[in-house]
PDB file of C-alpha atoms in Angstrom:
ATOM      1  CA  UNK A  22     -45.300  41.157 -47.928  1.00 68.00           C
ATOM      2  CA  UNK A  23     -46.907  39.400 -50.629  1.00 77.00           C
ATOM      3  CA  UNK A  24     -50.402  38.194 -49.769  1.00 79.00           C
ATOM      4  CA  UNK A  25     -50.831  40.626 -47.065  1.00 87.00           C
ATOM      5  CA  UNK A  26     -52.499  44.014 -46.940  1.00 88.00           C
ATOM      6  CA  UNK A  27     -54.537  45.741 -44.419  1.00 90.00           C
ATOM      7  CA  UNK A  28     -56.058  49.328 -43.865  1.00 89.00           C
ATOM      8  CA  UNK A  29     -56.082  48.743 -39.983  1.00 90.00           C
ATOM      9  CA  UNK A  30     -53.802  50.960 -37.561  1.00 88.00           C
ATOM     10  CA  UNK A  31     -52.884  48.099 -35.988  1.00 90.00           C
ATOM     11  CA  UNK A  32     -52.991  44.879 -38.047  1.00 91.00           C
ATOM     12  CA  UNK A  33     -51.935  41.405 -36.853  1.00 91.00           C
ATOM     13  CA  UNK A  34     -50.155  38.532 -39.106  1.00 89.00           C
ATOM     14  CA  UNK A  35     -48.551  35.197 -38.265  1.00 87.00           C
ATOM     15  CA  UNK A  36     -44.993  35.197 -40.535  1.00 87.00           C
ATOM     16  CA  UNK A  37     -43.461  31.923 -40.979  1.00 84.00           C
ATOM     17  CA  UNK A  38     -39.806  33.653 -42.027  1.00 86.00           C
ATOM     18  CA  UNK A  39     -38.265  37.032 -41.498  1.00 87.00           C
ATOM     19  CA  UNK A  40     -40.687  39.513 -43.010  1.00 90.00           C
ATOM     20  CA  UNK A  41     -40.398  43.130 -44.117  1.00 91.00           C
ATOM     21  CA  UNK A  42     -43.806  45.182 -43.712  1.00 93.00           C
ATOM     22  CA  UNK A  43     -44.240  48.597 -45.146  1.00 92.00           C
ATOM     23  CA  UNK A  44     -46.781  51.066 -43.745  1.00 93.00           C
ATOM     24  CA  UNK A  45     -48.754  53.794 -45.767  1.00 92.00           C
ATOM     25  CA  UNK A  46     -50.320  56.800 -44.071  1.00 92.00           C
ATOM     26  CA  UNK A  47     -52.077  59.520 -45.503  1.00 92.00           C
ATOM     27  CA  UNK A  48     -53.747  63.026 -44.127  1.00 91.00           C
ATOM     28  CA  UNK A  49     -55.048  65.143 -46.728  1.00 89.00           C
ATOM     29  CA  UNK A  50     -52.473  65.452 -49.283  1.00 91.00           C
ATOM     30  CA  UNK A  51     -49.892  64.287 -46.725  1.00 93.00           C
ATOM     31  CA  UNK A  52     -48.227  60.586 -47.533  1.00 94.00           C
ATOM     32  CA  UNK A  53     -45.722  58.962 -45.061  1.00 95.00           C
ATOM     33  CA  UNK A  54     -44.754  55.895 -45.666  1.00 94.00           C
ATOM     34  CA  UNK A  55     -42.268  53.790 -43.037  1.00 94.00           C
ATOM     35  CA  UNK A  56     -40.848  49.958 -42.908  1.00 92.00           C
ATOM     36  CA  UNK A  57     -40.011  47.600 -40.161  1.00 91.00           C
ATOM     37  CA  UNK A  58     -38.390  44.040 -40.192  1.00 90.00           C
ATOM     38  CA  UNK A  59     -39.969  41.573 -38.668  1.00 89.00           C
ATOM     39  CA  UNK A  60     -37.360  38.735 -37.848  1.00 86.00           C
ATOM     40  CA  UNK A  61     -38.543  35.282 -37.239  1.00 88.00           C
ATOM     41  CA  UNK A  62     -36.682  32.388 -35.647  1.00 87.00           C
ATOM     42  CA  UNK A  63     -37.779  29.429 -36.880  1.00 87.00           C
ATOM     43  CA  UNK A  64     -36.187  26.841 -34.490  1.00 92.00           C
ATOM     44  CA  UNK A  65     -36.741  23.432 -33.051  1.00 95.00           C
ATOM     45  CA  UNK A  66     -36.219  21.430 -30.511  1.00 97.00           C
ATOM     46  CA  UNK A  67     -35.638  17.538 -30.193  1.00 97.00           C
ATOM     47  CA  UNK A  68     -35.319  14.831 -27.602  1.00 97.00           C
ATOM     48  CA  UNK A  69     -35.056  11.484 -27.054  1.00 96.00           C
ATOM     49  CA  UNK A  70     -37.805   9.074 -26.960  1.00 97.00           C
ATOM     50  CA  UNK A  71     -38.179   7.901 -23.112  1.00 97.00           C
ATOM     51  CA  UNK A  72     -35.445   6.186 -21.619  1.00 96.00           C
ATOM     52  CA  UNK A  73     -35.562   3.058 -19.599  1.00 96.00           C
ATOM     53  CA  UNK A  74     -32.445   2.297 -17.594  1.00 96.00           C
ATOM     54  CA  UNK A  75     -31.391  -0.225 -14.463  1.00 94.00           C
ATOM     55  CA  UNK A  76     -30.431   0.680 -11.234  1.00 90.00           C
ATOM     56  CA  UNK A  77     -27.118   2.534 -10.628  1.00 88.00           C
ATOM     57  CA  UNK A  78     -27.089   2.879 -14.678  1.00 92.00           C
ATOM     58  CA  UNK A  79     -26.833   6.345 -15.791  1.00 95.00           C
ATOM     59  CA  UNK A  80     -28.781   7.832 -18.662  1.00 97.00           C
ATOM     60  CA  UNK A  81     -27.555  10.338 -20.994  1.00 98.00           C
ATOM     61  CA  UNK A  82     -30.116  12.849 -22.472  1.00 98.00           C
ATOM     62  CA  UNK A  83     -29.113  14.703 -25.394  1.00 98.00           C
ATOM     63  CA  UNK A  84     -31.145  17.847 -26.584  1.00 98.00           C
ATOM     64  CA  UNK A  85     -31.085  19.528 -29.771  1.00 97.00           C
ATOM     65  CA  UNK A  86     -31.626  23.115 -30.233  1.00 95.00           C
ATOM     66  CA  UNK A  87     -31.312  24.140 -34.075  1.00 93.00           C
ATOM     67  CA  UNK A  88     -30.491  27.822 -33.024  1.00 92.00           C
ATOM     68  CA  UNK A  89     -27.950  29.337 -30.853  1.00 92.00           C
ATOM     69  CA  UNK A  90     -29.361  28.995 -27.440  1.00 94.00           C
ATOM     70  CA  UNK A  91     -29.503  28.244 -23.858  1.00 96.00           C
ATOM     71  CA  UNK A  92     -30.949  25.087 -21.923  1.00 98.00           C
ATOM     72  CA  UNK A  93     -32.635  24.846 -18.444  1.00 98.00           C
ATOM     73  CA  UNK A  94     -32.986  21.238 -16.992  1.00 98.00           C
ATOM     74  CA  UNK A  95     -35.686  20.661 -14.525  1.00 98.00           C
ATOM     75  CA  UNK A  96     -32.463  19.799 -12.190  1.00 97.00           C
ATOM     76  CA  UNK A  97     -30.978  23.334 -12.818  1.00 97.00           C
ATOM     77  CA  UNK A  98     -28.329  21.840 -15.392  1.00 97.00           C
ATOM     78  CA  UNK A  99     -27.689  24.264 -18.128  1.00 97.00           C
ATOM     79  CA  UNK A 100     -26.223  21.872 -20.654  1.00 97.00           C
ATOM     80  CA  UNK A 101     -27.326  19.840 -23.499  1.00 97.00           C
ATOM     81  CA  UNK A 102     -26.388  16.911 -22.590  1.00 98.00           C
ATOM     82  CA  UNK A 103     -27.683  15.842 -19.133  1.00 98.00           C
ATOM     83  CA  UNK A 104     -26.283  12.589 -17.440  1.00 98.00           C
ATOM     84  CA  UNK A 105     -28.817  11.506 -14.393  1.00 98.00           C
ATOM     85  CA  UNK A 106     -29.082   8.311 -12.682  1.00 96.00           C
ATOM     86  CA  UNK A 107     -32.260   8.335 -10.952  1.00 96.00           C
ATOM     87  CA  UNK A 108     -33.360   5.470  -8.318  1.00 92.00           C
ATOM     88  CA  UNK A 109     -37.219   5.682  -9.409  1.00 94.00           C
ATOM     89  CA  UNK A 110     -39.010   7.014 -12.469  1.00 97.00           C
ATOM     90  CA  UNK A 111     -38.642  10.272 -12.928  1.00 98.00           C
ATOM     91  CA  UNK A 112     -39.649  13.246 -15.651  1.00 98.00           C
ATOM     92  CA  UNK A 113     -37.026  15.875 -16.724  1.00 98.00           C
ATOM     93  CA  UNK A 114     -38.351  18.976 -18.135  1.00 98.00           C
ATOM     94  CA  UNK A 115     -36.361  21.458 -20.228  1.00 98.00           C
ATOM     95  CA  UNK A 116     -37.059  25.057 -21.387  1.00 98.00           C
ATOM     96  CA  UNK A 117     -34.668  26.039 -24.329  1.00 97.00           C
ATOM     97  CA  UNK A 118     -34.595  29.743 -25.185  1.00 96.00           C
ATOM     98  CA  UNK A 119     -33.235  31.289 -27.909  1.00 94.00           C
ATOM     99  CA  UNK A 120     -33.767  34.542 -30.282  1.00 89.00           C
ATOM    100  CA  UNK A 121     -35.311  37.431 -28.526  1.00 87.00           C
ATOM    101  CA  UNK A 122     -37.000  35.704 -26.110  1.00 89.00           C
ATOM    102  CA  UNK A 123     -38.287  33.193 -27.403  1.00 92.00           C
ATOM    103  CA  UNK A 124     -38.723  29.627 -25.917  1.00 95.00           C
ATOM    104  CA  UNK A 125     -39.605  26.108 -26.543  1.00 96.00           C
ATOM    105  CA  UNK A 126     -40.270  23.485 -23.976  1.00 97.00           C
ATOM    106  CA  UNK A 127     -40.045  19.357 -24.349  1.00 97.00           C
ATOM    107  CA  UNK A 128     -39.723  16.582 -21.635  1.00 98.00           C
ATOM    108  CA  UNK A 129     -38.596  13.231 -20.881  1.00 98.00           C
ATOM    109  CA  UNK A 130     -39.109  10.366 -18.500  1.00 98.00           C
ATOM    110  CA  UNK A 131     -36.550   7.859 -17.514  1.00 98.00           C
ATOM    111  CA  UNK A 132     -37.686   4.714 -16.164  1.00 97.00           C
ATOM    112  CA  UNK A 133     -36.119   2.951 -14.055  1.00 96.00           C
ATOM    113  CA  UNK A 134     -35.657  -1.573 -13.714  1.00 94.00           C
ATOM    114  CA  UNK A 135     -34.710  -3.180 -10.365  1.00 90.00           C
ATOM    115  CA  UNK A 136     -30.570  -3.820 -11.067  1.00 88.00           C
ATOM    116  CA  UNK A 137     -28.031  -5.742  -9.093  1.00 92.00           C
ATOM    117  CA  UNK A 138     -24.418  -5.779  -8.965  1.00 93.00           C
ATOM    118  CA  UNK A 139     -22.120  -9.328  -9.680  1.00 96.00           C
ATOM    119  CA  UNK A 140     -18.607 -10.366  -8.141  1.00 97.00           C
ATOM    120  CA  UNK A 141     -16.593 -13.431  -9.067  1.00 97.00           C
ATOM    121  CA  UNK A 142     -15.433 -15.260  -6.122  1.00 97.00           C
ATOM    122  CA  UNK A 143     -13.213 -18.367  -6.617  1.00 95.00           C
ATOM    123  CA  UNK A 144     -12.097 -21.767  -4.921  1.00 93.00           C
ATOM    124  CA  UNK A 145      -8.998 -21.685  -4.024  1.00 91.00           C
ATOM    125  CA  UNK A 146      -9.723 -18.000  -2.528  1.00 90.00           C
ATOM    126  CA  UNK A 147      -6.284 -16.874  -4.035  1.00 89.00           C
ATOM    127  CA  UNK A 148      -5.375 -15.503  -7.863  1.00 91.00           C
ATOM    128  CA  UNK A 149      -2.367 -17.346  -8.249  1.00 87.00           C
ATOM    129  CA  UNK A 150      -2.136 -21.558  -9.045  1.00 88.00           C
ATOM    130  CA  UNK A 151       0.208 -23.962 -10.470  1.00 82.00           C
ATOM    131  CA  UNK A 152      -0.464 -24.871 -14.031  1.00 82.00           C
ATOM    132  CA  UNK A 153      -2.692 -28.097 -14.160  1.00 80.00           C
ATOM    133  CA  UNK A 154      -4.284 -27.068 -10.824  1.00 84.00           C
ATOM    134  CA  UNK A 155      -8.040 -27.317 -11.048  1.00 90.00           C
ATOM    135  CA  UNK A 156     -10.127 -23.957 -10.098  1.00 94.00           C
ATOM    136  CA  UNK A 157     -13.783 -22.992  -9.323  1.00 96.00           C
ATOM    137  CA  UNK A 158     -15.058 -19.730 -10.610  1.00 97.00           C
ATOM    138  CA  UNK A 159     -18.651 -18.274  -9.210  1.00 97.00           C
ATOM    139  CA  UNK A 160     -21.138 -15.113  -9.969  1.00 97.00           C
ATOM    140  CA  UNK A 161     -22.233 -14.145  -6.840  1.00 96.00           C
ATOM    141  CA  UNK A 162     -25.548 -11.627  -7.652  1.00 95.00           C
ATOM    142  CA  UNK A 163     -26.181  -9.488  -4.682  1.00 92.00           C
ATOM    143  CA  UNK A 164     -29.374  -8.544  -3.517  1.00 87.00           C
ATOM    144  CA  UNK A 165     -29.430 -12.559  -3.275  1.00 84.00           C
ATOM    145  CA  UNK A 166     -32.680 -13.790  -5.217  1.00 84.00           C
ATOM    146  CA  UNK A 167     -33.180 -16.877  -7.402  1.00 84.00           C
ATOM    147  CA  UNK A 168     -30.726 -17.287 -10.313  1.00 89.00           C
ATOM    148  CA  UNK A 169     -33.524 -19.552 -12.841  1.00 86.00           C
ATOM    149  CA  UNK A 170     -34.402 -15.994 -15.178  1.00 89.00           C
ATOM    150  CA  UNK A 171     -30.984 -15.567 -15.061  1.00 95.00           C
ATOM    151  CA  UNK A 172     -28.714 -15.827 -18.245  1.00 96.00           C
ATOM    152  CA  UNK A 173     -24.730 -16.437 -17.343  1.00 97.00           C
ATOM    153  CA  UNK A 174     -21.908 -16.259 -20.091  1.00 97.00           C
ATOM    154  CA  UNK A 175     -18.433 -16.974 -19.243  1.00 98.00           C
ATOM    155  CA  UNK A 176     -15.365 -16.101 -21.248  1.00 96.00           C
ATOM    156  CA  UNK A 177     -11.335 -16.245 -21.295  1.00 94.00           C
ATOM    157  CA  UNK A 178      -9.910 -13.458 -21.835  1.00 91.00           C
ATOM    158  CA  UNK A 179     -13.072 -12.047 -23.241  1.00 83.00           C
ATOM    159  CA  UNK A 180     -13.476 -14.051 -26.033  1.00 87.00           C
ATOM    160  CA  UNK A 181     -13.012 -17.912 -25.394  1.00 90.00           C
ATOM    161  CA  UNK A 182     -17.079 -19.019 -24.103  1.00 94.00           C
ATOM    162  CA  UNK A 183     -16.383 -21.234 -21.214  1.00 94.00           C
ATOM    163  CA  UNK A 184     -19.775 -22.065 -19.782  1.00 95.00           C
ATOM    164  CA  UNK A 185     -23.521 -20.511 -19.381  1.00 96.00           C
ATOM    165  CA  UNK A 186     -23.651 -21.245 -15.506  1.00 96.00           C
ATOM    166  CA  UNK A 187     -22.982 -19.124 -12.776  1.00 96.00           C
ATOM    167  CA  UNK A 188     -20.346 -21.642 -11.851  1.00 96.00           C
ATOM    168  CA  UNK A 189     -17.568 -23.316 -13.733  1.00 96.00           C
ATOM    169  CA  UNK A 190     -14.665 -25.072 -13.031  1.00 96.00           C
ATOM    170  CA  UNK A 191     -11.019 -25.017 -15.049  1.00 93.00           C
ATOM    171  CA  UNK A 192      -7.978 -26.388 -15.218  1.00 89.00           C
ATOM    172  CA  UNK A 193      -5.495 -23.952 -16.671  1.00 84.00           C
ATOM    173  CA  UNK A 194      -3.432 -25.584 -19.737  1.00 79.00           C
ATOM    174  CA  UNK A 195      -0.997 -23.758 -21.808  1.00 76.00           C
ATOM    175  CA  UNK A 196       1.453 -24.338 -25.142  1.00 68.00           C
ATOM    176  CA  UNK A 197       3.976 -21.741 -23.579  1.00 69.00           C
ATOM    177  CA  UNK A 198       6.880 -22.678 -21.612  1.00 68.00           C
ATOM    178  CA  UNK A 199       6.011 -19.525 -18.945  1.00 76.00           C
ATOM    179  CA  UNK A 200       4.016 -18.092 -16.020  1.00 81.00           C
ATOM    180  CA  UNK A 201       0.882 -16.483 -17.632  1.00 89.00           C
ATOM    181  CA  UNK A 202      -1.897 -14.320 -17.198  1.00 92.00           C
ATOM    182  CA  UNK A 203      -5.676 -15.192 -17.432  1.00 93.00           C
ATOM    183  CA  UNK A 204      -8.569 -13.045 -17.377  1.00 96.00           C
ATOM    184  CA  UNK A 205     -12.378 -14.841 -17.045  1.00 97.00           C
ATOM    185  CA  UNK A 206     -15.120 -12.482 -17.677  1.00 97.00           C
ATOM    186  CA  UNK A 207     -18.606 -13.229 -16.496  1.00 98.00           C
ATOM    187  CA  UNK A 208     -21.495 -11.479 -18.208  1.00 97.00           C
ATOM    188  CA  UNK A 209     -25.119 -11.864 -16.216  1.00 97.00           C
ATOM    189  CA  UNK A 210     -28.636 -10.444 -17.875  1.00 96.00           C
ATOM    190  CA  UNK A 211     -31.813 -10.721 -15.107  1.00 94.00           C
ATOM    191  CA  UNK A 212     -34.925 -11.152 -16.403  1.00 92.00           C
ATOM    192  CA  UNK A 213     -35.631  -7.683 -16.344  1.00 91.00           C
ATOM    193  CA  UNK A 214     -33.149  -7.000 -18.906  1.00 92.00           C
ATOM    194  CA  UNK A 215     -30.315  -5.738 -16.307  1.00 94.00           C
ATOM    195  CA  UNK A 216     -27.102  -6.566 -17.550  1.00 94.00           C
ATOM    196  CA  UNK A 217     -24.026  -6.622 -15.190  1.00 95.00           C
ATOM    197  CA  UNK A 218     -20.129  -7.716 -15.908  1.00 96.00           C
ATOM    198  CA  UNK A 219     -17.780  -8.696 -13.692  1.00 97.00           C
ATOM    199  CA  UNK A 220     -14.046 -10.006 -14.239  1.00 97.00           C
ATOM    200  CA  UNK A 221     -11.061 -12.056 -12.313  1.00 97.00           C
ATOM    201  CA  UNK A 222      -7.295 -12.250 -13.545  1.00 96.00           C
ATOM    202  CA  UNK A 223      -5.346 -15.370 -12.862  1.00 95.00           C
ATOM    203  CA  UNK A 224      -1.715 -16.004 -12.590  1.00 91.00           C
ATOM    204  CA  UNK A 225      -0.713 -19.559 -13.598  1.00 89.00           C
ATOM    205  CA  UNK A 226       2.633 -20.460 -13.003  1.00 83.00           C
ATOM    206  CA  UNK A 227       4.504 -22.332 -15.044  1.00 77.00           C
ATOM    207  CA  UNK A 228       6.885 -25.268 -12.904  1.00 72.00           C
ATOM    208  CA  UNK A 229      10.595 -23.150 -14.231  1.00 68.00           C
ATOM    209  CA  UNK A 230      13.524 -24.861 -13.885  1.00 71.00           C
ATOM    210  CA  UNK A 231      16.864 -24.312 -11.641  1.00 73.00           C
ATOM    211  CA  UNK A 232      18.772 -27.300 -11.935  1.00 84.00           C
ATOM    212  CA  UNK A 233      21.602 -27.094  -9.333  1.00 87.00           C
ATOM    213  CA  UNK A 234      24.951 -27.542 -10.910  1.00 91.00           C
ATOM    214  CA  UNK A 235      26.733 -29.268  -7.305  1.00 95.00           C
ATOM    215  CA  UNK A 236      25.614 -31.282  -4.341  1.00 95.00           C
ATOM    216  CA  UNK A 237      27.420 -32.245  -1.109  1.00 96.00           C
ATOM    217  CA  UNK A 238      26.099 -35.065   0.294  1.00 96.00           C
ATOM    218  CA  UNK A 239      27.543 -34.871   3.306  1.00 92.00           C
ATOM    219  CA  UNK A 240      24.756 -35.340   6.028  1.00 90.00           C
ATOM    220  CA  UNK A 241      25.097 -31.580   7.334  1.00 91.00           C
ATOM    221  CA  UNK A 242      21.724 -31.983   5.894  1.00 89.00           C
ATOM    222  CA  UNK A 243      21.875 -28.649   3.715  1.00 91.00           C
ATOM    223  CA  UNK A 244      22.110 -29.676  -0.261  1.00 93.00           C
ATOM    224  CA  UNK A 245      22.665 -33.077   0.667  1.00 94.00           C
ATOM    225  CA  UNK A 246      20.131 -34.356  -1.803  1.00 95.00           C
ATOM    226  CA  UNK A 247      19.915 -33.959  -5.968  1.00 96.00           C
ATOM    227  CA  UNK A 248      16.562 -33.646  -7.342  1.00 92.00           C
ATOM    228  CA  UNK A 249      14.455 -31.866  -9.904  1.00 89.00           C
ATOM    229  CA  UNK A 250      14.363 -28.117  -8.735  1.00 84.00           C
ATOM    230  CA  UNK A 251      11.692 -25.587  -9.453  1.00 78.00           C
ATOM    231  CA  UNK A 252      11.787 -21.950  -9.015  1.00 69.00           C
ATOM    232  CA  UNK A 253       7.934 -21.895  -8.817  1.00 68.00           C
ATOM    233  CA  UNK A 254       4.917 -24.509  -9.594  1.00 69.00           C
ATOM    234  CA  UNK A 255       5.036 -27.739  -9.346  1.00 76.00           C
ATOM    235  CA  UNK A 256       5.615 -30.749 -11.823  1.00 83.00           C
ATOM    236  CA  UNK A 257       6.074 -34.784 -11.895  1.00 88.00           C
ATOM    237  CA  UNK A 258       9.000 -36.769 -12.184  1.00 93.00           C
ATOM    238  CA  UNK A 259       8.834 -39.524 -14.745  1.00 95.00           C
ATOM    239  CA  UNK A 260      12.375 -41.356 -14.667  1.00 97.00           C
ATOM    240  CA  UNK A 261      15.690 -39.895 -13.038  1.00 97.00           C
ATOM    241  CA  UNK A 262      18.706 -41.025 -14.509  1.00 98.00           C
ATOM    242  CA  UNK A 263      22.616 -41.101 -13.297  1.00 98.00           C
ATOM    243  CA  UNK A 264      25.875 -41.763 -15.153  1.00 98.00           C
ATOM    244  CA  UNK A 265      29.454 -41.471 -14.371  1.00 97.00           C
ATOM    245  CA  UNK A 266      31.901 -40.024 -16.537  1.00 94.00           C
ATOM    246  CA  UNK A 267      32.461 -44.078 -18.392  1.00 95.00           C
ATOM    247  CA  UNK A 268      28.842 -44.076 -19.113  1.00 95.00           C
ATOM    248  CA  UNK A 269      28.150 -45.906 -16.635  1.00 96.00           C
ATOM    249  CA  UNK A 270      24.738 -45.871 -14.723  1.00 97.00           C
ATOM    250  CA  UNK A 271      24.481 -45.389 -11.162  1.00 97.00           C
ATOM    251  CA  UNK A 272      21.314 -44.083 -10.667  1.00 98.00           C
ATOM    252  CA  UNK A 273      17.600 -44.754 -11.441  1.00 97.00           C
ATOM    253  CA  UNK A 274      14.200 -43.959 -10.040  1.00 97.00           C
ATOM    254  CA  UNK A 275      10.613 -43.700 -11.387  1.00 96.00           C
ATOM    255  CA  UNK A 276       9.505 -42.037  -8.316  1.00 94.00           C
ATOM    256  CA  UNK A 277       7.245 -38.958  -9.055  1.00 90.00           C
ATOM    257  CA  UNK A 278       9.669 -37.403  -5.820  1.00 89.00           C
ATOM    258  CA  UNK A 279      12.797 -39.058  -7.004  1.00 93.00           C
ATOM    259  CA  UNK A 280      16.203 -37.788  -5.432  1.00 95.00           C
ATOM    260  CA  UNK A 281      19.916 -38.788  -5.520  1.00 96.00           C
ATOM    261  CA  UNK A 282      21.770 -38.893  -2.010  1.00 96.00           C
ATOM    262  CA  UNK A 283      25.176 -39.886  -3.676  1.00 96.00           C
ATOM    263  CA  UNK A 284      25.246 -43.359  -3.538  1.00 96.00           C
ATOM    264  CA  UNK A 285      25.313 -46.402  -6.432  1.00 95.00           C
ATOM    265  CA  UNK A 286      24.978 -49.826  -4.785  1.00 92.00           C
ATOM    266  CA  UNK A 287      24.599 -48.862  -1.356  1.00 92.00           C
ATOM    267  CA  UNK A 288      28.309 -47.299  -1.339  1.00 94.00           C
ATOM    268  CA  UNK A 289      28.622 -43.292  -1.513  1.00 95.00           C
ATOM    269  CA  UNK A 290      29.902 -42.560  -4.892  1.00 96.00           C
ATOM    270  CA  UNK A 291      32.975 -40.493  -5.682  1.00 96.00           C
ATOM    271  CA  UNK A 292      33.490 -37.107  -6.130  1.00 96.00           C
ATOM    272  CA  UNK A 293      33.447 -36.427  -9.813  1.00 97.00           C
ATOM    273  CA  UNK A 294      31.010 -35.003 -12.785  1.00 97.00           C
ATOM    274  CA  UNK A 295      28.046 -36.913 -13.338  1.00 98.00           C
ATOM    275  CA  UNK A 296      25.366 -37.115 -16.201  1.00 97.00           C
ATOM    276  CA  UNK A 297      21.623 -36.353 -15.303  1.00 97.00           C
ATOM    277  CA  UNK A 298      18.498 -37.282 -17.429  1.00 97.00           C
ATOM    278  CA  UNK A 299      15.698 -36.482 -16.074  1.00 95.00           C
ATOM    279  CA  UNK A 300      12.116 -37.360 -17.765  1.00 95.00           C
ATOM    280  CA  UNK A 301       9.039 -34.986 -16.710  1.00 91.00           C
ATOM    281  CA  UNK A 302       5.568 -33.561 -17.069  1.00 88.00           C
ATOM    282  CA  UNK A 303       3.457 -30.515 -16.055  1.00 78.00           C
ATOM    283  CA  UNK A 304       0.733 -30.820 -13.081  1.00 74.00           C
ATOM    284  CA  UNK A 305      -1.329 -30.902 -16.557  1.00 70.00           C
ATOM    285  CA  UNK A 306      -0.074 -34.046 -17.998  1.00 77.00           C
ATOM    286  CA  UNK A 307       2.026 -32.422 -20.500  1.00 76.00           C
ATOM    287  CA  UNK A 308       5.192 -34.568 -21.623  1.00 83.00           C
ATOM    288  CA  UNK A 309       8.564 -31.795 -21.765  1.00 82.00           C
ATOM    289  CA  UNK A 310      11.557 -32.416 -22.923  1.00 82.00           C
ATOM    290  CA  UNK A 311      13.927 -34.565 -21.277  1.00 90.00           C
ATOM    291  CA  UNK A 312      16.409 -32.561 -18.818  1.00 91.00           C
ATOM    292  CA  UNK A 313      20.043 -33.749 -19.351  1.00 92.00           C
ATOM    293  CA  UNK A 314      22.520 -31.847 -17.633  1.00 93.00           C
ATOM    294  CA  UNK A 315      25.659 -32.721 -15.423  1.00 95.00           C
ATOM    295  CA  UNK A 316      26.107 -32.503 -11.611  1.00 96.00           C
ATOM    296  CA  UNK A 317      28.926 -31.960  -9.540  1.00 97.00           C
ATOM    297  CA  UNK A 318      29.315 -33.902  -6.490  1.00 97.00           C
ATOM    298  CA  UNK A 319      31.362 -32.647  -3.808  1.00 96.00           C
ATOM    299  CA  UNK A 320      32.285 -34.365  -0.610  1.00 87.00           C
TER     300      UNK A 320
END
């Protein structure tokens, strides 16, 4: 190649790129002359700068061969990519081969932080409440230690911030006339840098209405009584209204519990078709439209 010569028998050179050497000999009057290729791989290999990670985290290590080759982890993995999740520091050597035998060796350590692990428990212990009801919500961070390095970020439904404690209290509110779903993520980072997540779905029910359309109130003491029925939750009675088919009323109560047991002025009322209006709110103090309906009563 350009740049090199030599009258040795057995020269030595240091080619950065595939090389083609020719070879001269000569006895007497005799010439021979012969060639051989001299292929070089020119390859590299890269990893990752150090890793730190936190307990039960796992670290993935990518390595980069720039020629067609094999890999051979330290932990007998034969991959590229190598997912570990060490408990203490630890180094991970690799050996990449490639070409005719030729081989390149790198190594990386992955440190490893003291972690924890996070759970949301709540008061009421259950995941289902009437709408208006208040609940408490708590990050419990096991192994127990003290909570002052620690940063807490609560959010609805992942996006709504709630509080930086690791306790708040709600009371579920909603615009939508329905049972609904809630999801409150907590997000904790230790002073170490250990990050943990933790969430707990909530099913607020919405008070739905049944309203009966017949009562007997009869004393058999089954349906004797006509009040504001719910299929689930619970809700407040402002005003309860009854009038007979004239208009005129026989009923009235501002009782949060009122109920109708078939009478207007101490006598039991006829069988016939009244008129209900009934004035209400949610557990949450939210007005809803008046109920006005009509009830049968039977005797």
């Amino acid at each position: 190649p350009p740049g090199f010569s030599s009258t040795s028998a057995a020269p030595t050179d240091t080619p950065d790129q595939t090389t083609n050497y020719t070879v001269t000999a000569t006895l007497g009057n005799c010439t021979i002359t012969k060639s051989v290729n001299v292929i070089v791989y020119n390859a590299t290999l890269t990893l990752p700068d150090d890793i730190t990670i936190c307990t039960g985290d796992v670290a993935k290590i990518t390595a980069n061969g720039t020629l067609s080759g094999s890999y051979l982890w330290s932990t007998g993995d034969t991959t590229a990519i190598l997912e570990v999740s060490p408990t203490d520091d630890t180094v991970y050597d690799l050996v990449y081969s490639y070409g005719d035998g030729c081989t390149l060796e790198d190594a990386i350590k992955v440190s490893v932080k003291e972690g924890f692990s996070l759970k949301i428990v709540t008061d009421p212990d259950t995941n289902r409440i009437n709408l208006g009801d208040p609940f408490d919500l708590q990050g419990i961070v096991a192994p127990s230690q003290n909570l002052s390095g620690f940063q807490f970020q609560w959010l609805q439904n992942g996006q709504t911030p709630l509080g930086t404690t690791d306790e708040i209290s709600i009371i579920p509110t909603s615009q939508e006339d329905t049972t609904f779903n809630v999801t409150y993520v907590l997000i904790a980072t230790a002073p170490s840098g250990c990050r943990e997540q933790a969430q707990f779905t909530l099913t607020v029910v919405y008070p739905l209405k049944a309203m009966p359309n017949a009562f007997t109130p009869n004393g058999d003491g089954v349906n004797d009584l006509f009040r504001l029925n719910l299929v689930e939750g619970t809700a407040t009675v402002l005003s309860m209204e009854i009038y007979n088919r004239w208009g005129k009323k026989v009923y009235e109560s501002t009782d949060p519990a009122a109920t109708w047991d078939g009478t207007s002025e101490g006598k039991d009322a006829p069988s016939d078709v009244y008129v209900y209006v009934i004035r209400w709110q949610r557990d949450d103090g939210a007005l809803q439209p008046p109920l006005i309906g009509d009830i049968t009563l039977l005797r």
